[in-house]
Amino acid sequence: MSAEQKMSAEPATRSEVFGQLRKELYGEEHSSGSDTHIFIILGASGDLAKKKIYPTLWWLFRDGLLPGDTYFVGFARSDLTVEDIKAACLPHMKVSDEESESLAAFFRKNSYLRGTYDDVSSFARLNAHLSSLPGGEDAKRLFYLALPPTVYHHVSTNIRAKCMSSRGWNRIIVEKPFGRDLQSSHELSAHLSSMFKEDQLYRIDHYLGKEMVQNLMVLRFGNRIFGPIWNRTSVAAVVLTFKEPFGTQGRGGYFDDFGIIRDVMQNHLLQMLCLVAMEKPTSTSPDDVRDEKVKVLKCIAPVAASDVVLGQYVGDPKGEGQSRLGYLDDPTVPKGSCTPTFASAVLYIRNERWDGVPFILRCGKALNERKAEVRLQFTDVPGQIFADRCQRNELVMRVQPDEAIYLKMLTKRPGVYFSPEETELDLTYKSRYKNVKLPDAYERLILDVFCGNQMHFVRSDELREAWRIFTPLLHQIEAEKKKPIPYVYGSRGPEAADELMKNVGFRYEGTYKWVKPHM
Ligand code: BG6
């Protein structure tokens, strides 16, 4: 049975499935000692914990993917009970009627402790609590920092001082923002690395947990056909897209401090770029893979403002509900804010494979659709014999929604004709893998932390390079306070972004139509 089938199959015993899956996916984990694990959620009362972390832990528990003796401990400032946490998380947990027993078992493994992040005695109490759990003294501990960056410093110091297991391993999971620029990120990295070793730190970029993002490596290095054309000779442009059809809607206060470049481009899109552009790693070991990603980043110069288009959405007077409201109408956004909610940027990788090929990164909120994809547009066919009626081939990996890989190509128009016509080789996952349940990105990533596999996590040197590329641009934007180009809620974004793509060589014909296959 493949690992994929196993993800969707009924679990046998919990530890059996976990053990098999772990062996298949990651090889034997060479660890000794207790098999008790404690997953500690710091910031248990927050949005991330409620919407993502607790539901993910529940799904992994329900599907038998966690070690049998796993305990979950919430920690936050609020005076809460496990019942309160359950009530807050339930709407996000998708529990069916048949699962109520299992859900009760999950919450029996949960406990909660109130404490203060900068108070070392709170962490001494947390440690006493962790040790008091069955097998707790010897347990392996996973600390998830679901917290605002303002308290990272205190929390990591206090974990290091008071909560480390002396017999089992300790792993720390951190979420972006990893600083605001090269300097602040460096300070945070220096602090964390003074407390923990790099192999204890799991920096999450949840795009690295998505099926199609992980698929990039297999597609590129598991097939003969793509290798010879994956370079500047055959690729005219690469486009990496992230679009969301909704605005900040009350989250504007947080967003405004960061903007779309820090929120999406510097991390999610740049990570995808690395996987598209890197050389073949010597092996699939996490450090071999990450070494190659770092090499790609080192070949990218800081983005120039002249290669960037910034936008900010305004309300659509003809729209309904939220779409009538622009970014500046969000009451949590400071008046007159110049923060971009849309950005398009062109990056060049100065190496032998990619020199001169534009990598176009586009991302935005309040656009016309929800979509994340990687698109390679190939160069024209040299020596055309079909009277210029051949559009360029494109290979598209659709990350979401509806995972798919498709290749836009030309065939003879079927029938009595002899003219070329655009069509596609289509691998839509829903039709090809009908019974496979694709796990959520967080499920895979949290499972990876249990298994000790850092391949899909960001290493500190990767992070440093990513900030090096974007920091000068971010500082310039903030110093100049230039108004971004307004675009209407629900549109494709500023027209200038399409112009930018065209100017660097991406060709949009507007002729291709995807036809739903006949059932
Ligand atoms: C987060 C951003 O990292 O990714 C959000 O902070 C964004 O602004 C989200 O909405 C998108 O994630 P997904 O998985 O829904 O595409």
Coordinates of C-alpha atoms and ligand atoms in Angstrom, one line a residue, residues 52 176 206-207 210 242 244 246 251 254-255 260 263-264 267-268 365 370 372 400 441, ligand 1:
K52 CA -5.2 25.8 12.7
K176 CA 6.3 34.0 10.4
H206 CA 2.9 26.5 5.3
Y207 CA 3.2 26.7 1.5
K210 CA 1.1 22.0 0.1
F242 CA -1.0 34.0 -5.3
E244 CA -7.2 35.9 -2.8
F246 CA -11.2 38.8 -0.2
R251 CA -7.4 41.8 10.0
Y254 CA -2.0 43.3 11.7
F255 CA -1.7 43.3 7.9
I260 CA 1.6 41.9 0.9
D263 CA 2.9 38.6 4.0
V264 CA 3.2 36.4 0.9
N267 CA 8.1 33.8 1.9
H268 CA 5.4 31.7 0.0
K365 CA -5.8 40.5 -1.8
R370 CA -8.6 32.4 -5.4
A372 CA -2.0 29.9 -6.4
Q400 CA -5.0 25.7 -5.2
A441 CA -0.4 21.7 4.7
Ligands
BG6_1 C1 -0.7 33.5 5.2 C2 -0.9 35.0 5.0 O1 0.6 33.2 5.4 O2 -1.2 32.8 4.0 C3 -2.4 35.3 4.8 O3 -0.5 35.6 6.2 C4 -2.9 34.5 3.6 O4 -2.5 36.7 4.5 C5 -2.6 33.0 3.8 O5 -4.3 34.6 3.6 C6 -3.0 32.2 2.6 O6 -2.9 30.8 2.9 P1 -3.7 29.7 2.1 O7 -3.1 28.4 2.6 O8 -5.1 29.9 2.4 O9 -3.4 30.0 0.7

